[in-house]
Amino acid sequence: MLCCTRTLALASLRSAHIPVLDFLAPSIILYSQKSRFHSTPSPIEPPANPHAEAIQDEKPPIHHLNKTQSDFLDSALRVNQAGELAAVLIYTAQTPPLIRSHPHLRPLMKHMYDQEAGHFKTFNELIAKHRVRPTAMYPIWHAAATVLGWGTAVMGREAAMACTEAVETEIGGHYNEQIRVLLDWAERCENRGEDLGEHIKTLIKELRRIRDEELEHLDYAVEHDAKEARPYELLTNVIRGGCRTAIWISERV
Amino acid sequence: MAPVRLSNSVLGSFRAASRRSALWRRACLYHSYEYNQAPPFPPAESAILSAALAHVPTHGFTSGALTQGARDAGYLDVSTSLLPRGVFDLIYYHLVTQRLALKDSVQFLAEGEKGKSLSIEAKVRSLTLARLCANEPIIHRWQEAIAIMAQPTYAPDSIAELARLADEIWFLAGDQSVDSSWYTKRASLSAIYSATEVFMTQDTSKGFIETGKFLDARLEDVMKIGGFFGAMGDWLDYTGHSAVNVLRSKGVRI
């Protein structure tokens, strides 16, 4: 019934990240979690092993995420994936009507689309790797983003650029907020003498890069007469309100 | 006397347990690879419940099994009345420990090693069968367990644990989907698993061969339905795009 031979695939995944601590001082990793507050004294003492002391002096211990932090990462990755899905679909829907009337915009639209597709791929991989639940509103956002992209493109070039400007403004602020929270964690960990972990450090770098690219799109949109759209205020406010609502919903659902 | 001395610390941990049960049922699944996840149960409860599970084949899922388990682990009989959910805690312990044991109990050939590696569906089948096998020692008592799990007080926790099991199986099988199929896959696997589990409780064939066949039939049904909806989706997609493109080629500004 079960076809298996012992493989290193699963074991190597687990041990690759903490190769030394894993076998030298496993109990330190298991029982140093802050979230455990039961009063029964833990029956396993940390080993009085000089090696463990020495290793700990060289490398600070990895910070164990508490529930608030895990929840934050969970909802952050979920929202970011939803946002990039929407971005990809908006560009996909905007491009044909826009290119027909303004063929010179083709390279710009392609460049922005490629960058968004890269962001989408990044978050898809992170979600699959960290077993985060994707948003249940996926098909609804799929439809809404397509309609938004197509609708603004049919309204005209300025409206399409205004849509991009509105979405990127919201997204830029949203990523900034996330980076701020993660940097706050990094600072607290440093004060406590813990290591935040490679994954989160890489995540901060990635989020910064992605935020910079989104703001670059914002600049392109403004450069291409986003502010000339009529009715500018109504369009931008409706789209920004919609983005904020979508972000709020995706964080939870 | 060891049992009396331990009772104070046990009382403390059991009081904390009812506050902590919310932590055990964490909704968030964010999984970190940089440190080991904490064990799901504190040491005292773990000792009592694992000892109690050994008595389930003889006593069933009853407070008798819990009492025997407390005695074997060196605690007072009365310690078990402090488990927040009584016998359901024993069932829950079995569910959680068997789910977490899946990743160690089933290993697949790594990609690229000699021989063909399995498809994801085949891996799902192996993992589901492995989990069903874990019920074998207590299968004659499992109908009582299902009855207890179905009580309105415990049904939400049982369903959540079933969802977690489905997620675990798909993850270990290597599923990388991150769109709405994430939900449909887990929902269908949860339904198949619980149906097969119920079937297994009345299966008397040797080596539970009939259960294996039942599982294969359900998985095939899901493939057929999935295939049908996938094909329909593709057709609608294609027809829609074609209609829009024809209109565009006629000069309609859409």
Coordinates of C-alpha atoms in Angstrom, one line a residue:
Chain A
M1 CA 0.0 0.0 0.0
L2 CA 2.7 2.5 0.9
C3 CA 5.4 2.9 -1.6
C4 CA 8.3 4.5 0.2
T5 CA 12.0 4.4 0.8
R6 CA 13.7 6.7 3.3
T7 CA 14.5 10.0 1.7
L8 CA 16.5 13.0 2.8
A9 CA 14.2 15.4 1.1
L10 CA 12.0 16.2 4.1
A11 CA 14.7 15.8 6.7
S12 CA 17.1 18.0 4.9
L13 CA 14.5 20.7 4.5
R14 CA 14.0 20.9 8.3
S15 CA 17.6 20.6 9.3
A16 CA 19.1 22.9 6.5
H17 CA 18.1 26.1 8.3
I18 CA 19.3 25.3 11.8
P19 CA 21.9 22.6 11.3
V20 CA 23.9 23.2 14.4
L21 CA 21.2 24.0 17.0
D22 CA 19.1 21.1 15.7
F23 CA 21.3 18.3 17.0
L24 CA 23.4 20.1 19.7
A25 CA 20.7 21.7 21.7
P26 CA 17.2 20.7 20.5
S27 CA 15.5 21.4 23.8
I28 CA 16.6 25.0 23.7
I29 CA 14.7 25.5 20.5
L30 CA 11.6 23.5 21.7
Y31 CA 11.1 25.0 25.1
S32 CA 12.2 28.6 24.9
Q33 CA 9.0 29.7 23.2
K34 CA 7.4 32.8 24.8
S35 CA 3.9 31.7 24.0
R36 CA 4.0 28.8 26.5
F37 CA 3.0 29.9 29.9
H38 CA 1.8 26.8 31.7
S39 CA 2.8 26.4 35.3
T40 CA 4.0 22.8 35.1
P41 CA 7.8 23.0 35.2
S42 CA 9.2 21.6 32.0
P43 CA 10.7 18.2 32.8
I44 CA 13.5 18.6 30.3
E45 CA 16.4 20.9 31.5
P46 CA 18.5 22.7 28.9
P47 CA 21.7 20.5 28.6
A48 CA 24.7 21.8 30.6
N49 CA 26.7 21.4 27.5
P50 CA 29.7 23.7 27.0
H51 CA 29.3 23.3 23.2
A52 CA 25.8 24.7 23.3
E53 CA 27.0 27.7 25.4
A54 CA 29.8 28.4 22.9
I55 CA 27.5 28.1 19.9
Q56 CA 25.0 30.4 21.5
D57 CA 27.6 33.1 22.1
E58 CA 28.5 33.1 18.4
K59 CA 25.0 33.0 17.0
P60 CA 22.0 34.6 18.6
P61 CA 18.9 32.3 19.0
I62 CA 16.2 32.4 16.4
H63 CA 13.2 34.4 17.5
H64 CA 10.1 32.2 17.7
L65 CA 7.1 34.1 16.3
N66 CA 4.2 34.5 18.7
K67 CA 0.6 34.2 17.7
T68 CA 0.2 37.9 16.8
Q69 CA 3.2 37.9 14.6
S70 CA 2.2 34.6 12.9
D71 CA -1.2 36.1 12.3
F72 CA 0.2 39.3 10.9
L73 CA 2.5 37.4 8.5
D74 CA -0.4 35.2 7.5
S75 CA -2.8 38.0 6.7
A76 CA 0.0 40.2 5.2
L77 CA 1.0 37.5 2.7
R78 CA -2.7 36.8 1.9
V79 CA -3.4 40.5 1.2
N80 CA -0.2 41.0 -0.9
Q81 CA -1.1 38.0 -3.1
A82 CA -4.6 39.3 -3.6
G83 CA -3.2 42.8 -4.4
E84 CA -0.8 41.4 -7.0
L85 CA -3.5 39.2 -8.5
A86 CA -5.6 42.4 -8.9
A87 CA -2.6 44.3 -10.4
V88 CA -1.9 41.6 -12.9
L89 CA -5.5 41.4 -14.0
I90 CA -5.9 45.2 -14.2
Y91 CA -3.0 45.4 -16.6
T92 CA -4.1 42.4 -18.6
A93 CA -7.6 44.0 -19.0
Q94 CA -6.3 47.5 -19.7
T95 CA -3.7 46.7 -22.3
P96 CA -5.8 45.7 -25.4
P97 CA -8.2 48.8 -25.5
L98 CA -5.3 51.1 -24.5
I99 CA -2.9 49.8 -27.1
R100 CA -5.4 50.0 -29.9
S101 CA -5.8 53.7 -29.4
H102 CA -2.2 54.5 -28.2
P103 CA 0.2 52.0 -29.6
H104 CA 3.2 53.9 -28.2
L105 CA 2.2 52.7 -24.7
R106 CA 2.9 49.1 -25.5
P107 CA 6.4 48.9 -24.0
L108 CA 5.4 50.8 -20.9
M109 CA 2.4 48.5 -20.3
K110 CA 4.5 45.4 -21.0
H111 CA 7.2 46.6 -18.5
M112 CA 4.6 47.3 -15.8
Y113 CA 2.9 44.0 -16.4
D114 CA 6.1 42.0 -16.3
Q115 CA 7.0 43.5 -12.9
E116 CA 3.6 42.8 -11.5
A117 CA 3.7 39.2 -12.8
G118 CA 7.1 38.9 -11.0
H119 CA 5.6 40.2 -7.7
F120 CA 2.6 37.8 -8.1
K121 CA 5.0 34.9 -8.6
T122 CA 7.0 35.9 -5.4
F123 CA 3.9 36.0 -3.2
N124 CA 2.5 32.7 -4.7
E125 CA 5.7 31.0 -3.8
L126 CA 5.7 32.4 -0.3
I127 CA 2.1 31.4 0.3
A128 CA 2.7 27.8 -0.9
K129 CA 5.9 27.6 1.1
H130 CA 4.6 28.9 4.4
R131 CA 1.2 27.2 4.1
V132 CA -0.7 30.4 4.3
R133 CA -4.4 30.3 3.3
P134 CA -5.1 32.3 0.1
T135 CA -8.0 34.7 0.2
A136 CA -11.4 33.1 -0.3
M137 CA -12.4 36.1 -2.3
Y138 CA -10.0 35.1 -5.1
P139 CA -12.7 34.6 -7.9
I140 CA -14.5 37.8 -6.8
W141 CA -11.2 39.9 -6.9
H142 CA -10.5 38.2 -10.3
A143 CA -13.7 39.5 -11.8
A144 CA -13.6 42.9 -10.1
A145 CA -10.0 43.6 -11.2
T146 CA -10.8 42.6 -14.8
V147 CA -13.9 44.8 -14.9
L148 CA -11.9 47.8 -13.3
G149 CA -9.1 47.4 -15.8
W150 CA -11.3 47.1 -18.8
G151 CA -13.7 49.9 -17.6
T152 CA -11.0 52.5 -17.0
A153 CA -9.2 51.6 -20.3
V154 CA -12.5 52.0 -22.3
M155 CA -13.0 55.4 -20.5
G156 CA -9.7 56.5 -22.0
R157 CA -5.9 56.7 -21.6
E158 CA -6.1 59.3 -18.8
A159 CA -8.6 57.3 -16.9
A160 CA -6.5 54.1 -17.2
M161 CA -3.5 56.0 -15.9
A162 CA -5.6 57.6 -13.1
C163 CA -6.7 54.0 -12.1
T164 CA -3.1 52.9 -12.0
E165 CA -2.1 56.0 -9.9
A166 CA -4.9 55.4 -7.4
V167 CA -4.2 51.7 -7.0
E168 CA -0.4 52.2 -6.7
T169 CA -0.9 55.0 -4.1
E170 CA -2.9 52.7 -1.9
I171 CA -0.5 49.8 -2.5
G172 CA 2.6 51.8 -1.8
G173 CA 1.1 53.0 1.6
H174 CA 0.1 49.4 2.4
Y175 CA 3.5 48.0 1.8
N176 CA 5.1 50.8 3.7
E177 CA 3.0 49.9 6.7
Q178 CA 4.0 46.3 6.5
I179 CA 7.7 47.1 6.2
R180 CA 7.3 49.4 9.2
V181 CA 5.9 46.6 11.3
L182 CA 8.6 44.1 10.3
L183 CA 11.3 46.6 11.0
D184 CA 9.8 47.2 14.4
W185 CA 10.1 43.4 15.0
A186 CA 13.7 43.5 13.8
E187 CA 14.5 46.3 16.3
R188 CA 12.9 44.5 19.2
C189 CA 14.7 41.3 18.4
E190 CA 18.0 43.2 18.3
N191 CA 17.3 44.7 21.7
R192 CA 16.5 41.2 23.1
G193 CA 19.6 39.7 21.4
E194 CA 17.7 37.4 19.2
D195 CA 17.9 36.7 15.5
L196 CA 14.8 37.5 13.5
G197 CA 15.5 34.7 11.0
E198 CA 16.6 34.7 7.4
H199 CA 13.1 34.3 6.1
I200 CA 11.8 37.5 7.6
K201 CA 14.9 39.5 6.7
T202 CA 14.5 38.3 3.1
L203 CA 10.8 39.2 3.3
I204 CA 11.7 42.8 4.3
K205 CA 14.1 43.1 1.4
E206 CA 11.6 41.8 -1.0
L207 CA 8.8 44.0 0.3
R208 CA 11.1 47.1 -0.1
R209 CA 12.0 46.2 -3.7
I210 CA 8.3 45.5 -4.5
R211 CA 7.2 48.8 -2.9
D212 CA 9.8 50.7 -4.9
E213 CA 8.6 49.2 -8.1
E214 CA 5.0 50.0 -7.3
L215 CA 5.9 53.6 -6.6
E216 CA 7.8 53.6 -9.9
H217 CA 4.5 52.6 -11.6
L218 CA 2.8 55.5 -9.8
D219 CA 5.4 57.9 -11.2
Y220 CA 4.9 56.5 -14.7
A221 CA 1.1 56.9 -14.4
V222 CA 1.4 60.5 -13.3
E223 CA 3.9 61.2 -16.1
H224 CA 1.4 59.9 -18.6
D225 CA -1.3 62.4 -17.7
A226 CA -3.1 60.5 -14.9
K227 CA -4.1 63.9 -13.4
E228 CA -5.8 64.9 -16.7
A229 CA -8.5 62.3 -16.2
R230 CA -12.1 63.6 -16.0
P231 CA -13.7 63.1 -13.4
Y232 CA -10.4 62.8 -11.6
E233 CA -11.5 63.2 -8.0
L234 CA -14.4 60.9 -8.2
L235 CA -12.5 58.2 -10.1
T236 CA -9.5 58.3 -7.8
N237 CA -11.5 58.3 -4.6
V238 CA -13.8 55.5 -5.7
I239 CA -10.8 53.4 -6.7
R240 CA -8.8 54.1 -3.6
G241 CA -11.9 53.4 -1.4
G242 CA -12.4 50.2 -3.2
C243 CA -8.7 49.2 -2.7
R244 CA -8.9 49.9 1.0
T245 CA -12.0 47.9 1.4
A246 CA -10.5 45.0 -0.6
I247 CA -7.4 45.1 1.6
W248 CA -9.5 45.1 4.8
I249 CA -11.5 42.1 3.5
S250 CA -8.6 40.1 2.3
E251 CA -6.8 40.4 5.6
R252 CA -9.6 38.6 7.2
V253 CA -11.4 36.4 4.7
Chain B
M1 CA 4.2 10.0 47.4
A2 CA 4.8 10.9 43.8
P3 CA 1.2 11.1 42.6
V4 CA 0.2 13.5 45.4
R5 CA 3.2 15.8 44.8
L6 CA 2.5 15.9 41.1
S7 CA -1.2 16.8 41.6
N8 CA -0.5 20.5 42.4
S9 CA 1.5 21.1 39.2
V10 CA -1.1 19.1 37.3
L11 CA -3.9 21.2 38.6
G12 CA -2.0 24.3 37.5
S13 CA -1.5 23.0 34.1
F14 CA -5.1 21.9 33.6
R15 CA -6.4 25.3 34.7
A16 CA -4.1 26.9 32.2
A17 CA -5.2 24.4 29.6
S18 CA -8.7 25.7 29.4
R19 CA -7.3 29.2 28.7
R20 CA -4.8 27.7 26.4
S21 CA -7.2 25.6 24.3
A22 CA -7.7 28.6 22.1
L23 CA -4.0 28.6 21.4
W24 CA -4.1 24.9 20.4
R25 CA -6.9 25.6 17.9
R26 CA -4.9 28.3 16.1
A27 CA -6.6 29.4 13.0
C28 CA -3.4 30.8 11.5
L29 CA -1.4 28.3 9.5
Y30 CA 1.8 30.3 8.9
H31 CA 4.5 27.8 9.1
S32 CA 8.1 28.7 9.9
Y33 CA 11.0 26.5 8.9
E34 CA 13.6 28.1 11.1
Y35 CA 12.6 26.5 14.3
N36 CA 10.7 23.5 15.5
Q37 CA 7.0 24.0 16.2
A38 CA 6.1 23.6 19.9
P39 CA 4.6 20.2 20.9
P40 CA 0.8 20.6 20.6
F41 CA 0.1 19.3 24.2
P42 CA 1.8 20.2 27.5
P43 CA 3.8 17.3 29.0
A44 CA 1.3 16.4 31.8
E45 CA -1.7 16.1 29.5
S46 CA 0.4 14.4 26.9
A47 CA 1.5 11.7 29.4
I48 CA -2.1 11.0 30.6
L49 CA -3.7 11.0 27.2
S50 CA -1.1 8.8 25.5
A51 CA -1.4 6.3 28.4
A52 CA -5.2 6.5 28.1
L53 CA -5.1 5.8 24.4
A54 CA -3.5 2.4 25.1
H55 CA -6.6 1.5 27.1
V56 CA -9.1 2.6 24.4
P57 CA -9.2 -0.8 22.6
T58 CA -10.4 -2.4 25.9
H59 CA -12.4 0.4 27.5
G60 CA -13.5 2.4 24.5
F61 CA -13.5 6.2 24.5
T62 CA -14.8 6.5 28.0
S63 CA -13.8 8.1 31.3
G64 CA -12.7 4.6 32.3
A65 CA -9.9 4.7 29.7
L66 CA -8.9 8.2 31.0
T67 CA -8.8 7.0 34.6
Q68 CA -6.6 4.0 33.7
G69 CA -4.4 6.4 31.7
A70 CA -4.0 8.8 34.6
R71 CA -3.1 5.8 36.9
D72 CA -0.5 4.5 34.4
A73 CA 1.1 8.0 34.1
G74 CA 1.3 8.3 37.8
Y75 CA -1.4 10.8 38.5
L76 CA -4.4 10.7 40.8
D77 CA -7.6 9.3 39.2
V78 CA -9.4 12.6 39.9
S79 CA -6.9 14.4 37.6
T80 CA -8.9 13.5 34.6
S81 CA -12.0 15.4 35.7
L82 CA -10.0 18.5 35.1
L83 CA -9.6 17.9 31.3
P84 CA -11.7 20.7 29.9
R85 CA -13.5 18.6 27.4
G86 CA -13.4 15.2 29.0
V87 CA -13.4 12.2 26.6
F88 CA -13.3 14.5 23.6
D89 CA -9.8 15.6 24.7
L90 CA -8.8 12.0 24.3
I91 CA -10.2 11.8 20.8
Y92 CA -8.7 15.2 19.9
Y93 CA -5.3 14.0 21.2
H94 CA -5.5 11.0 18.9
L95 CA -6.5 13.2 15.9
V96 CA -3.8 15.8 16.4
T97 CA -1.0 13.3 17.1
Q98 CA -1.9 11.1 14.1
R99 CA -2.0 14.2 11.9
L100 CA 1.4 15.4 13.0
A101 CA 2.8 11.9 12.7
L102 CA 1.9 11.7 8.9
K103 CA 5.0 13.6 7.8
D104 CA 7.3 11.1 9.5
S105 CA 5.3 7.9 8.7
V106 CA 5.1 8.4 5.0
Q107 CA 8.2 9.2 2.8
F108 CA 8.1 9.5 -0.9
L109 CA 11.0 9.0 -3.4
A110 CA 12.6 12.4 -4.0
E111 CA 12.2 13.8 -7.5
G112 CA 14.9 12.6 -9.8
E113 CA 15.8 9.5 -7.9
K114 CA 15.7 6.1 -9.6
G115 CA 12.2 5.0 -10.7
K116 CA 9.3 7.3 -11.4
S117 CA 8.1 9.6 -8.7
L118 CA 4.4 9.5 -7.9
S119 CA 1.8 12.0 -9.1
I120 CA 0.3 14.3 -6.5
E121 CA -3.0 12.4 -6.7
A122 CA -1.2 9.1 -5.9
K123 CA 0.6 10.7 -3.0
V124 CA -2.7 12.0 -1.7
R125 CA -4.0 8.5 -1.9
S126 CA -1.0 7.0 0.0
L127 CA -1.2 9.7 2.7
T128 CA -4.9 9.2 3.2
L129 CA -4.5 5.5 3.4
A130 CA -1.6 5.9 5.9
R131 CA -3.8 8.1 8.1
L132 CA -6.7 5.6 7.9
C133 CA -4.3 2.8 8.9
A134 CA -3.5 4.8 12.0
N135 CA -7.1 4.3 13.1
E136 CA -6.7 0.5 12.8
P137 CA -5.9 -0.3 16.5
I138 CA -9.1 1.5 17.7
I139 CA -11.3 1.1 14.7
H140 CA -13.8 -1.0 16.6
R141 CA -14.3 2.0 19.0
W142 CA -14.2 4.7 16.3
Q143 CA -18.0 4.8 15.9
E144 CA -18.4 6.0 19.5
A145 CA -15.6 8.6 18.8
I146 CA -17.5 9.9 15.7
A147 CA -20.7 10.1 17.8
I148 CA -18.9 12.2 20.4
M149 CA -17.2 14.4 17.8
A150 CA -20.7 15.0 16.2
Q151 CA -22.1 16.6 19.4
P152 CA -22.8 20.3 18.8
T153 CA -20.3 21.3 21.5
Y154 CA -17.4 19.5 19.9
A155 CA -18.4 19.6 16.2
P156 CA -16.6 22.9 15.4
D157 CA -13.4 21.6 16.8
S158 CA -13.7 18.3 15.0
I159 CA -14.4 20.0 11.7
A160 CA -11.5 22.3 12.2
E161 CA -9.2 19.3 12.9
L162 CA -10.6 17.6 9.7
A163 CA -9.7 20.7 7.7
R164 CA -6.2 20.8 9.2
L165 CA -5.8 17.1 8.2
A166 CA -6.8 17.7 4.7
D167 CA -4.4 20.7 4.5
E168 CA -1.6 18.5 5.9
I169 CA -2.2 15.8 3.4
W170 CA -2.2 18.1 0.4
F171 CA 0.9 19.9 1.7
L172 CA 2.8 16.7 2.2
A173 CA 1.7 15.5 -1.3
G174 CA 3.4 18.6 -2.7
D175 CA 0.4 20.7 -3.7
Q176 CA 1.4 24.2 -4.7
S177 CA -2.0 25.7 -5.6
V178 CA -2.7 29.1 -4.2
D179 CA -6.0 30.1 -5.8
S180 CA -9.6 29.1 -5.2
S181 CA -8.6 25.5 -6.0
W182 CA -6.8 25.5 -2.6
Y183 CA -10.3 25.6 -1.0
T184 CA -12.0 23.1 -3.4
K185 CA -9.2 20.5 -3.0
R186 CA -9.3 20.7 0.8
A187 CA -13.1 20.6 0.9
S188 CA -13.3 17.6 -1.4
L189 CA -10.5 15.7 0.5
S190 CA -12.2 16.4 3.8
A191 CA -15.5 15.0 2.5
I192 CA -13.7 11.9 1.0
Y193 CA -11.7 11.3 4.2
S194 CA -14.6 11.4 6.5
A195 CA -16.8 9.2 4.3
T196 CA -14.0 6.7 4.0
E197 CA -13.4 6.8 7.8
V198 CA -17.0 6.0 8.4
F199 CA -16.9 3.2 5.8
M200 CA -13.9 1.7 7.5
T201 CA -15.7 1.4 10.8
Q202 CA -17.9 -1.3 9.3
D203 CA -15.4 -2.9 7.0
T204 CA -14.6 -6.5 7.8
S205 CA -12.5 -7.4 4.9
K206 CA -8.9 -8.6 5.4
G207 CA -6.4 -5.7 5.5
F208 CA -9.2 -3.2 4.9
I209 CA -9.1 -3.9 1.1
E210 CA -12.7 -2.7 0.7
T211 CA -11.8 0.6 2.4
G212 CA -9.0 1.0 -0.1
K213 CA -11.4 0.4 -3.0
F214 CA -13.9 2.7 -1.6
L215 CA -11.3 5.5 -1.3
D216 CA -10.2 4.9 -4.9
A217 CA -13.8 5.1 -6.1
R218 CA -14.3 8.4 -4.3
L219 CA -11.1 9.9 -5.6
E220 CA -12.0 8.9 -9.1
D221 CA -15.4 10.6 -8.7
V222 CA -13.7 13.8 -7.7
M223 CA -11.4 13.6 -10.6
K224 CA -14.3 13.2 -13.0
I225 CA -16.2 16.1 -11.5
G226 CA -13.1 18.2 -11.4
G227 CA -12.4 17.3 -15.0
F228 CA -15.9 18.2 -16.0
F229 CA -15.9 21.6 -14.3
G230 CA -12.4 22.3 -15.6
A231 CA -13.5 21.6 -19.2
M232 CA -16.6 23.7 -18.8
G233 CA -14.5 26.6 -17.4
D234 CA -12.1 26.3 -20.3
W235 CA -14.9 26.3 -22.8
L236 CA -16.6 29.4 -21.3
D237 CA -13.2 31.2 -21.1
Y238 CA -12.5 30.4 -24.8
T239 CA -16.0 31.3 -26.0
G240 CA -15.9 34.6 -24.1
H241 CA -12.5 35.6 -25.3
S242 CA -13.4 34.7 -28.9
A243 CA -16.6 36.7 -28.8
V244 CA -14.8 39.8 -27.5
N245 CA -12.0 39.4 -30.1
V246 CA -14.5 39.0 -33.0
L247 CA -16.3 42.2 -31.9
R248 CA -13.0 44.0 -31.6
S249 CA -12.1 42.9 -35.1
K250 CA -15.4 44.3 -36.3
G251 CA -14.4 47.7 -34.9
V252 CA -16.5 47.7 -31.7
R253 CA -14.5 49.7 -29.2
I254 CA -14.2 47.3 -26.4

